[in-house]
Amino acid sequence: MIQPAPESVPAPLAATLYPLSDGVGAVSLVQHVGDDKMIVNAARVSFGGDSAAPLSKRDEKLIGYLLRERHGSPFEHNLITFKVVCPIFVDRQMVRHRVGVSKNEISGRYVEVAERVYIPSQFRQQAKSNRQASTEADERLDQHAAAELYRSAWESAYAAYQALLSLGVTREQARGVLPQALYTESYYTFNVRSLLHFLGLRDHDGAQYETRLFARAMCELAEPLFPVTFAAWRSLNEAHEH
């Protein structure tokens, strides 16, 4: 569900989701260009068949065909811009997707890094069968002890950062002591092709849970803008699963 944005959020960012339910981590829709009809026109221009006519059932079938046969270029003539506020470790998984994606991030060289830290509500255990995956923790994992160590570490790191700044150390060096749990913020701009590729990889069983939550938020904001395309994409994925 889309939640109302805080009063401090500018009007263009009013469509905002909070994937981590902590009031800090957020995905906001900044702008978009294009629609399902634009995708159809980009495909039909090859035959001189683009038009201003409303989207038809025939057009909808074409979108499904394009996705099924992996004709990707018609899905590139549009854009969706998000403002993403997420833990640094989530951003570092997202930033790997650069084909068809543009990114600008807040700089710790220009501004003092804010004391905004992601604190997990529950800690997970390392999966035994997958070096990069996790599983729900059992009773052997002391959640309280883990939370205390986690909090102590980031508080100490941020205090060291502040102390370095007080000594006169430049921001670009002082930030080196900061943990990956701190929040960063970026503008990400996708075209639909790159967004669907991103969602296929990051809203997936093999992706980190927190990153999946951000991918799902981006999908929830983008889907109403290109409803026919997303419906066809979901249908194709379901067919592949079965």
C-alpha positions as protocol buffer text, in pm:
chain_id: "A"
residue {
  index: 1
  type: MET
  ca { x: 0 y: 0 z: 0 }
}
residue {
  index: 2
  type: ILE
  ca { x: 123 y: 351 z: -83 }
}
residue {
  index: 3
  type: GLN
  ca { x: 158 y: 550 z: 237 }
}
residue {
  index: 4
  type: PRO
  ca { x: 131 y: 929 z: 258 }
}
residue {
  index: 5
  type: ALA
  ca { x: 473 y: 1092 z: 247 }
}
residue {
  index: 6
  type: PRO
  ca { x: 591 y: 1297 z: 545 }
}
residue {
  index: 7
  type: GLU
  ca { x: 526 y: 1670 z: 520 }
}
residue {
  index: 8
  type: SER
  ca { x: 896 y: 1731 z: 459 }
}
residue {
  index: 9
  type: VAL
  ca { x: 886 y: 1537 z: 132 }
}
residue {
  index: 10
  type: PRO
  ca { x: 839 y: 1763 z: -174 }
}
residue {
  index: 11
  type: ALA
  ca { x: 513 y: 1731 z: -363 }
}
residue {
  index: 12
  type: PRO
  ca { x: 663 y: 1541 z: -661 }
}
residue {
  index: 13
  type: LEU
  ca { x: 770 y: 1267 z: -418 }
}
residue {
  index: 14
  type: ALA
  ca { x: 427 y: 1224 z: -261 }
}
residue {
  index: 15
  type: ALA
  ca { x: 395 y: 866 z: -394 }
}
residue {
  index: 16
  type: THR
  ca { x: 627 y: 700 z: -143 }
}
residue {
  index: 17
  type: LEU
  ca { x: 664 y: 350 z: -1 }
}
residue {
  index: 18
  type: TYR
  ca { x: 860 y: 251 z: 309 }
}
residue {
  index: 19
  type: PRO
  ca { x: 991 y: -103 z: 240 }
}
residue {
  index: 20
  type: LEU
  ca { x: 1161 y: -155 z: 577 }
}
residue {
  index: 21
  type: SER
  ca { x: 871 y: -10 z: 780 }
}
residue {
  index: 22
  type: ASP
  ca { x: 1107 y: 213 z: 978 }
}
residue {
  index: 23
  type: GLY
  ca { x: 1001 y: 549 z: 838 }
}
residue {
  index: 24
  type: VAL
  ca { x: 1348 y: 606 z: 689 }
}
residue {
  index: 25
  type: GLY
  ca { x: 1407 y: 360 z: 408 }
}
residue {
  index: 26
  type: ALA
  ca { x: 1190 y: 479 z: 120 }
}
residue {
  index: 27
  type: VAL
  ca { x: 1118 y: 455 z: -251 }
}
residue {
  index: 28
  type: SER
  ca { x: 952 y: 759 z: -409 }
}
residue {
  index: 29
  type: LEU
  ca { x: 825 y: 804 z: -762 }
}
residue {
  index: 30
  type: VAL
  ca { x: 983 y: 1124 z: -893 }
}
residue {
  index: 31
  type: GLN
  ca { x: 871 y: 1126 z: -1257 }
}
residue {
  index: 32
  type: HIS
  ca { x: 790 y: 905 z: -1551 }
}
residue {
  index: 33
  type: VAL
  ca { x: 771 y: 936 z: -1929 }
}
residue {
  index: 34
  type: GLY
  ca { x: 583 y: 702 z: -2161 }
}
residue {
  index: 35
  type: ASP
  ca { x: 315 y: 437 z: -2128 }
}
residue {
  index: 36
  type: ASP
  ca { x: 206 y: 104 z: -2276 }
}
residue {
  index: 37
  type: LYS
  ca { x: 105 y: 276 z: -2600 }
}
residue {
  index: 38
  type: MET
  ca { x: 454 y: 421 z: -2640 }
}
residue {
  index: 39
  type: ILE
  ca { x: 594 y: 68 z: -2623 }
}
residue {
  index: 40
  type: VAL
  ca { x: 354 y: -43 z: -2896 }
}
residue {
  index: 41
  type: ASN
  ca { x: 438 y: 256 z: -3115 }
}
residue {
  index: 42
  type: ALA
  ca { x: 811 y: 192 z: -3078 }
}
residue {
  index: 43
  type: ALA
  ca { x: 752 y: -160 z: -3206 }
}
residue {
  index: 44
  type: ARG
  ca { x: 509 y: -67 z: -3486 }
}
residue {
  index: 45
  type: VAL
  ca { x: 724 y: 214 z: -3625 }
}
residue {
  index: 46
  type: SER
  ca { x: 934 y: -56 z: -3792 }
}
residue {
  index: 47
  type: PHE
  ca { x: 641 y: -102 z: -4031 }
}
residue {
  index: 48
  type: GLY
  ca { x: 523 y: 258 z: -4027 }
}
residue {
  index: 49
  type: GLY
  ca { x: 229 y: 157 z: -3811 }
}
residue {
  index: 50
  type: ASP
  ca { x: 265 y: 382 z: -3508 }
}
residue {
  index: 51
  type: SER
  ca { x: -42 y: 593 z: -3428 }
}
residue {
  index: 52
  type: ALA
  ca { x: -215 y: 809 z: -3169 }
}
residue {
  index: 53
  type: ALA
  ca { x: -506 y: 565 z: -3143 }
}
residue {
  index: 54
  type: PRO
  ca { x: -595 y: 435 z: -2794 }
}
residue {
  index: 55
  type: LEU
  ca { x: -439 y: 109 z: -2682 }
}
residue {
  index: 56
  type: SER
  ca { x: -631 y: -183 z: -2829 }
}
residue {
  index: 57
  type: LYS
  ca { x: -658 y: -554 z: -2758 }
}
residue {
  index: 58
  type: ARG
  ca { x: -435 y: -609 z: -3059 }
}
residue {
  index: 59
  type: ASP
  ca { x: -177 y: -380 z: -2901 }
}
residue {
  index: 60
  type: GLU
  ca { x: -197 y: -572 z: -2575 }
}
residue {
  index: 61
  type: LYS
  ca { x: -128 y: -897 z: -2760 }
}
residue {
  index: 62
  type: LEU
  ca { x: 171 y: -732 z: -2926 }
}
residue {
  index: 63
  type: ILE
  ca { x: 319 y: -638 z: -2588 }
}
residue {
  index: 64
  type: GLY
  ca { x: 285 y: -999 z: -2474 }
}
residue {
  index: 65
  type: TYR
  ca { x: 449 y: -1118 z: -2794 }
}
residue {
  index: 66
  type: LEU
  ca { x: 739 y: -874 z: -2756 }
}
residue {
  index: 67
  type: LEU
  ca { x: 807 y: -994 z: -2403 }
}
residue {
  index: 68
  type: ARG
  ca { x: 770 y: -1361 z: -2491 }
}
residue {
  index: 69
  type: GLU
  ca { x: 1003 y: -1337 z: -2790 }
}
residue {
  index: 70
  type: ARG
  ca { x: 1246 y: -1108 z: -2603 }
}
residue {
  index: 71
  type: HIS
  ca { x: 1221 y: -815 z: -2841 }
}
residue {
  index: 72
  type: GLY
  ca { x: 1348 y: -569 z: -2582 }
}
residue {
  index: 73
  type: SER
  ca { x: 1418 y: -241 z: -2760 }
}
residue {
  index: 74
  type: PRO
  ca { x: 1053 y: -117 z: -2772 }
}
residue {
  index: 75
  type: PHE
  ca { x: 1055 y: -118 z: -2391 }
}
residue {
  index: 76
  type: GLU
  ca { x: 1345 y: 129 z: -2377 }
}
residue {
  index: 77
  type: HIS
  ca { x: 1164 y: 442 z: -2504 }
}
residue {
  index: 78
  type: ASN
  ca { x: 1038 y: 555 z: -2164 }
}
residue {
  index: 79
  type: LEU
  ca { x: 1174 y: 632 z: -1819 }
}
residue {
  index: 80
  type: ILE
  ca { x: 1083 y: 597 z: -1455 }
}
residue {
  index: 81
  type: THR
  ca { x: 1278 y: 792 z: -1193 }
}
residue {
  index: 82
  type: PHE
  ca { x: 1278 y: 688 z: -827 }
}
residue {
  index: 83
  type: LYS
  ca { x: 1436 y: 849 z: -525 }
}
residue {
  index: 84
  type: VAL
  ca { x: 1568 y: 560 z: -316 }
}
residue {
  index: 85
  type: VAL
  ca { x: 1672 y: 597 z: 49 }
}
residue {
  index: 86
  type: CYS
  ca { x: 1823 y: 265 z: 153 }
}
residue {
  index: 87
  type: PRO
  ca { x: 2106 y: 110 z: 357 }
}
residue {
  index: 88
  type: ILE
  ca { x: 2440 y: 129 z: 180 }
}
residue {
  index: 89
  type: PHE
  ca { x: 2456 y: -250 z: 149 }
}
residue {
  index: 90
  type: VAL
  ca { x: 2124 y: -251 z: -40 }
}
residue {
  index: 91
  type: ASP
  ca { x: 2238 y: 29 z: -269 }
}
residue {
  index: 92
  type: ARG
  ca { x: 2557 y: -160 z: -352 }
}
residue {
  index: 93
  type: GLN
  ca { x: 2347 y: -452 z: -476 }
}
residue {
  index: 94
  type: MET
  ca { x: 2125 y: -221 z: -680 }
}
residue {
  index: 95
  type: VAL
  ca { x: 2405 y: -19 z: -838 }
}
residue {
  index: 96
  type: ARG
  ca { x: 2541 y: -324 z: -1015 }
}
residue {
  index: 97
  type: HIS
  ca { x: 2254 y: -289 z: -1263 }
}
residue {
  index: 98
  type: ARG
  ca { x: 2386 y: -16 z: -1493 }
}
residue {
  index: 99
  type: VAL
  ca { x: 2260 y: -117 z: -1839 }
}
residue {
  index: 100
  type: GLY
  ca { x: 1970 y: 116 z: -1911 }
}
residue {
  index: 101
  type: VAL
  ca { x: 1995 y: 264 z: -1560 }
}
residue {
  index: 102
  type: SER
  ca { x: 2115 y: 609 z: -1452 }
}
residue {
  index: 103
  type: LYS
  ca { x: 2217 y: 692 z: -1095 }
}
residue {
  index: 104
  type: ASN
  ca { x: 2315 y: 994 z: -887 }
}
residue {
  index: 105
  type: GLU
  ca { x: 2391 y: 948 z: -516 }
}
residue {
  index: 106
  type: ILE
  ca { x: 2436 y: 1182 z: -221 }
}
residue {
  index: 107
  type: SER
  ca { x: 2806 y: 1240 z: -162 }
}
residue {
  index: 108
  type: GLY
  ca { x: 2982 y: 1207 z: 171 }
}
residue {
  index: 109
  type: ARG
  ca { x: 3248 y: 1439 z: 27 }
}
residue {
  index: 110
  type: TYR
  ca { x: 3002 y: 1725 z: -6 }
}
residue {
  index: 111
  type: VAL
  ca { x: 2777 y: 1680 z: 298 }
}
residue {
  index: 112
  type: GLU
  ca { x: 2812 y: 1538 z: 646 }
}
residue {
  index: 113
  type: VAL
  ca { x: 2667 y: 1187 z: 657 }
}
residue {
  index: 114
  type: ALA
  ca { x: 2349 y: 1182 z: 865 }
}
residue {
  index: 115
  type: GLU
  ca { x: 2307 y: 945 z: 1160 }
}
residue {
  index: 116
  type: ARG
  ca { x: 2045 y: 727 z: 993 }
}
residue {
  index: 117
  type: VAL
  ca { x: 2106 y: 358 z: 1048 }
}
residue {
  index: 118
  type: TYR
  ca { x: 1909 y: 50 z: 945 }
}
residue {
  index: 119
  type: ILE
  ca { x: 1855 y: -180 z: 1243 }
}
residue {
  index: 120
  type: PRO
  ca { x: 1712 y: -524 z: 1157 }
}
residue {
  index: 121
  type: SER
  ca { x: 1403 y: -621 z: 1352 }
}
residue {
  index: 122
  type: GLN
  ca { x: 1526 y: -981 z: 1339 }
}
residue {
  index: 123
  type: PHE
  ca { x: 1865 y: -1127 z: 1264 }
}
residue {
  index: 124
  type: ARG
  ca { x: 1894 y: -1421 z: 1024 }
}
residue {
  index: 125
  type: GLN
  ca { x: 2140 y: -1710 z: 1011 }
}
residue {
  index: 126
  type: GLN
  ca { x: 2377 y: -1799 z: 730 }
}
residue {
  index: 127
  type: ALA
  ca { x: 2232 y: -2060 z: 495 }
}
residue {
  index: 128
  type: LYS
  ca { x: 2430 y: -2383 z: 500 }
}
residue {
  index: 129
  type: SER
  ca { x: 2373 y: -2463 z: 134 }
}
residue {
  index: 130
  type: ASN
  ca { x: 2429 y: -2115 z: -13 }
}
residue {
  index: 131
  type: ARG
  ca { x: 2721 y: -1889 z: 71 }
}
residue {
  index: 132
  type: GLN
  ca { x: 2530 y: -1571 z: -19 }
}
residue {
  index: 133
  type: ALA
  ca { x: 2190 y: -1654 z: 132 }
}
residue {
  index: 134
  type: SER
  ca { x: 2031 y: -1653 z: 475 }
}
residue {
  index: 135
  type: THR
  ca { x: 1762 y: -1844 z: 661 }
}
residue {
  index: 136
  type: GLU
  ca { x: 1532 y: -1761 z: 949 }
}
residue {
  index: 137
  type: ALA
  ca { x: 1715 y: -1788 z: 1278 }
}
residue {
  index: 138
  type: ASP
  ca { x: 1648 y: -2068 z: 1523 }
}
residue {
  index: 139
  type: GLU
  ca { x: 1677 y: -2055 z: 1902 }
}
residue {
  index: 140
  type: ARG
  ca { x: 2057 y: -2086 z: 1888 }
}
residue {
  index: 141
  type: LEU
  ca { x: 2089 y: -1727 z: 1767 }
}
residue {
  index: 142
  type: ASP
  ca { x: 2067 y: -1487 z: 2060 }
}
residue {
  index: 143
  type: GLN
  ca { x: 1867 y: -1201 z: 1907 }
}
residue {
  index: 144
  type: HIS
  ca { x: 1923 y: -969 z: 2203 }
}
residue {
  index: 145
  type: ALA
  ca { x: 2301 y: -1019 z: 2203 }
}
residue {
  index: 146
  type: ALA
  ca { x: 2316 y: -968 z: 1827 }
}
residue {
  index: 147
  type: ALA
  ca { x: 2115 y: -646 z: 1851 }
}
residue {
  index: 148
  type: GLU
  ca { x: 2339 y: -511 z: 2125 }
}
residue {
  index: 149
  type: LEU
  ca { x: 2658 y: -585 z: 1931 }
}
residue {
  index: 150
  type: TYR
  ca { x: 2511 y: -434 z: 1615 }
}
residue {
  index: 151
  type: ARG
  ca { x: 2401 y: -116 z: 1790 }
}
residue {
  index: 152
  type: SER
  ca { x: 2727 y: -78 z: 1979 }
}
residue {
  index: 153
  type: ALA
  ca { x: 2931 y: -113 z: 1658 }
}
residue {
  index: 154
  type: TRP
  ca { x: 2749 y: 151 z: 1455 }
}
residue {
  index: 155
  type: GLU
  ca { x: 2727 y: 394 z: 1748 }
}
residue {
  index: 156
  type: SER
  ca { x: 3102 y: 361 z: 1800 }
}
residue {
  index: 157
  type: ALA
  ca { x: 3171 y: 404 z: 1429 }
}
residue {
  index: 158
  type: TYR
  ca { x: 2953 y: 713 z: 1397 }
}
residue {
  index: 159
  type: ALA
  ca { x: 3107 y: 863 z: 1710 }
}
residue {
  index: 160
  type: ALA
  ca { x: 3453 y: 809 z: 1556 }
}
residue {
  index: 161
  type: TYR
  ca { x: 3331 y: 980 z: 1238 }
}
residue {
  index: 162
  type: GLN
  ca { x: 3211 y: 1281 z: 1435 }
}
residue {
  index: 163
  type: ALA
  ca { x: 3537 y: 1292 z: 1631 }
}
residue {
  index: 164
  type: LEU
  ca { x: 3744 y: 1286 z: 1312 }
}
residue {
  index: 165
  type: LEU
  ca { x: 3542 y: 1576 z: 1173 }
}
residue {
  index: 166
  type: SER
  ca { x: 3596 y: 1766 z: 1499 }
}
residue {
  index: 167
  type: LEU
  ca { x: 3971 y: 1716 z: 1461 }
}
residue {
  index: 168
  type: GLY
  ca { x: 3950 y: 1879 z: 1122 }
}
residue {
  index: 169
  type: VAL
  ca { x: 3977 y: 1564 z: 911 }
}
residue {
  index: 170
  type: THR
  ca { x: 3817 y: 1606 z: 568 }
}
residue {
  index: 171
  type: ARG
  ca { x: 3474 y: 1449 z: 514 }
}
residue {
  index: 172
  type: GLU
  ca { x: 3602 y: 1233 z: 230 }
}
residue {
  index: 173
  type: GLN
  ca { x: 3845 y: 1056 z: 467 }
}
residue {
  index: 174
  type: ALA
  ca { x: 3640 y: 1058 z: 786 }
}
residue {
  index: 175
  type: ARG
  ca { x: 3357 y: 867 z: 615 }
}
residue {
  index: 176
  type: GLY
  ca { x: 3589 y: 568 z: 581 }
}
residue {
  index: 177
  type: VAL
  ca { x: 3497 y: 448 z: 931 }
}
residue {
  index: 178
  type: LEU
  ca { x: 3121 y: 441 z: 864 }
}
residue {
  index: 179
  type: PRO
  ca { x: 2930 y: 109 z: 842 }
}
residue {
  index: 180
  type: GLN
  ca { x: 2726 y: -25 z: 552 }
}
residue {
  index: 181
  type: ALA
  ca { x: 2412 y: -9 z: 766 }
}
residue {
  index: 182
  type: LEU
  ca { x: 2398 y: 371 z: 730 }
}
residue {
  index: 183
  type: TYR
  ca { x: 2143 y: 505 z: 486 }
}
residue {
  index: 184
  type: THR
  ca { x: 2231 y: 661 z: 154 }
}
residue {
  index: 185
  type: GLU
  ca { x: 2000 y: 822 z: -101 }
}
residue {
  index: 186
  type: SER
  ca { x: 2002 y: 824 z: -478 }
}
residue {
  index: 187
  type: TYR
  ca { x: 1802 y: 901 z: -787 }
}
residue {
  index: 188
  type: TYR
  ca { x: 1766 y: 592 z: -1007 }
}
residue {
  index: 189
  type: THR
  ca { x: 1621 y: 618 z: -1356 }
}
residue {
  index: 190
  type: PHE
  ca { x: 1518 y: 302 z: -1540 }
}
residue {
  index: 191
  type: ASN
  ca { x: 1355 y: 229 z: -1870 }
}
residue {
  index: 192
  type: VAL
  ca { x: 1097 y: -48 z: -1856 }
}
residue {
  index: 193
  type: ARG
  ca { x: 1331 y: -305 z: -2006 }
}
residue {
  index: 194
  type: SER
  ca { x: 1600 y: -237 z: -1747 }
}
residue {
  index: 195
  type: LEU
  ca { x: 1346 y: -228 z: -1464 }
}
residue {
  index: 196
  type: LEU
  ca { x: 1196 y: -565 z: -1555 }
}
residue {
  index: 197
  type: HIS
  ca { x: 1546 y: -711 z: -1574 }
}
residue {
  index: 198
  type: PHE
  ca { x: 1628 y: -563 z: -1233 }
}
residue {
  index: 199
  type: LEU
  ca { x: 1308 y: -699 z: -1078 }
}
residue {
  index: 200
  type: GLY
  ca { x: 1372 y: -1044 z: -1219 }
}
residue {
  index: 201
  type: LEU
  ca { x: 1709 y: -1056 z: -1043 }
}
residue {
  index: 202
  type: ARG
  ca { x: 1641 y: -863 z: -721 }
}
residue {
  index: 203
  type: ASP
  ca { x: 1289 y: -980 z: -636 }
}
residue {
  index: 204
  type: HIS
  ca { x: 1407 y: -1337 z: -645 }
}
residue {
  index: 205
  type: ASP
  ca { x: 1461 y: -1612 z: -387 }
}
residue {
  index: 206
  type: GLY
  ca { x: 1838 y: -1572 z: -422 }
}
residue {
  index: 207
  type: ALA
  ca { x: 1839 y: -1197 z: -352 }
}
residue {
  index: 208
  type: GLN
  ca { x: 1895 y: -1048 z: -7 }
}
residue {
  index: 209
  type: TYR
  ca { x: 1566 y: -999 z: 177 }
}
residue {
  index: 210
  type: GLU
  ca { x: 1604 y: -624 z: 231 }
}
residue {
  index: 211
  type: THR
  ca { x: 1691 y: -570 z: -135 }
}
residue {
  index: 212
  type: ARG
  ca { x: 1384 y: -769 z: -238 }
}
residue {
  index: 213
  type: LEU
  ca { x: 1167 y: -534 z: -35 }
}
residue {
  index: 214
  type: PHE
  ca { x: 1304 y: -233 z: -222 }
}
residue {
  index: 215
  type: ALA
  ca { x: 1257 y: -407 z: -558 }
}
residue {
  index: 216
  type: ARG
  ca { x: 896 y: -483 z: -471 }
}
residue {
  index: 217
  type: ALA
  ca { x: 834 y: -121 z: -375 }
}
residue {
  index: 218
  type: MET
  ca { x: 972 y: -3 z: -708 }
}
residue {
  index: 219
  type: CYS
  ca { x: 752 y: -252 z: -887 }
}
residue {
  index: 220
  type: GLU
  ca { x: 444 y: -139 z: -695 }
}
residue {
  index: 221
  type: LEU
  ca { x: 503 y: 222 z: -797 }
}
residue {
  index: 222
  type: ALA
  ca { x: 585 y: 144 z: -1161 }
}
residue {
  index: 223
  type: GLU
  ca { x: 317 y: -113 z: -1238 }
}
residue {
  index: 224
  type: PRO
  ca { x: 22 y: 133 z: -1253 }
}
residue {
  index: 225
  type: LEU
  ca { x: 216 y: 338 z: -1511 }
}
residue {
  index: 226
  type: PHE
  ca { x: 255 y: 42 z: -1751 }
}
residue {
  index: 227
  type: PRO
  ca { x: -27 y: -194 z: -1644 }
}
residue {
  index: 228
  type: VAL
  ca { x: -51 y: -399 z: -1964 }
}
residue {
  index: 229
  type: THR
  ca { x: 323 y: -456 z: -1980 }
}
residue {
  index: 230
  type: PHE
  ca { x: 347 y: -565 z: -1618 }
}
residue {
  index: 231
  type: ALA
  ca { x: 44 y: -794 z: -1650 }
}
residue {
  index: 232
  type: ALA
  ca { x: 201 y: -964 z: -1952 }
}
residue {
  index: 233
  type: TRP
  ca { x: 536 y: -988 z: -1773 }
}
residue {
  index: 234
  type: ARG
  ca { x: 375 y: -1151 z: -1468 }
}
residue {
  index: 235
  type: SER
  ca { x: 181 y: -1393 z: -1684 }
}
residue {
  index: 236
  type: LEU
  ca { x: 498 y: -1492 z: -1867 }
}
residue {
  index: 237
  type: ASN
  ca { x: 683 y: -1548 z: -1539 }
}
residue {
  index: 238
  type: GLU
  ca { x: 401 y: -1763 z: -1403 }
}
residue {
  index: 239
  type: ALA
  ca { x: 404 y: -1972 z: -1722 }
}
residue {
  index: 240
  type: HIS
  ca { x: 780 y: -2028 z: -1684 }
}
residue {
  index: 241
  type: GLU
  ca { x: 737 y: -2133 z: -1321 }
}
residue {
  index: 242
  type: HIS
  ca { x: 489 y: -2401 z: -1419 }
}
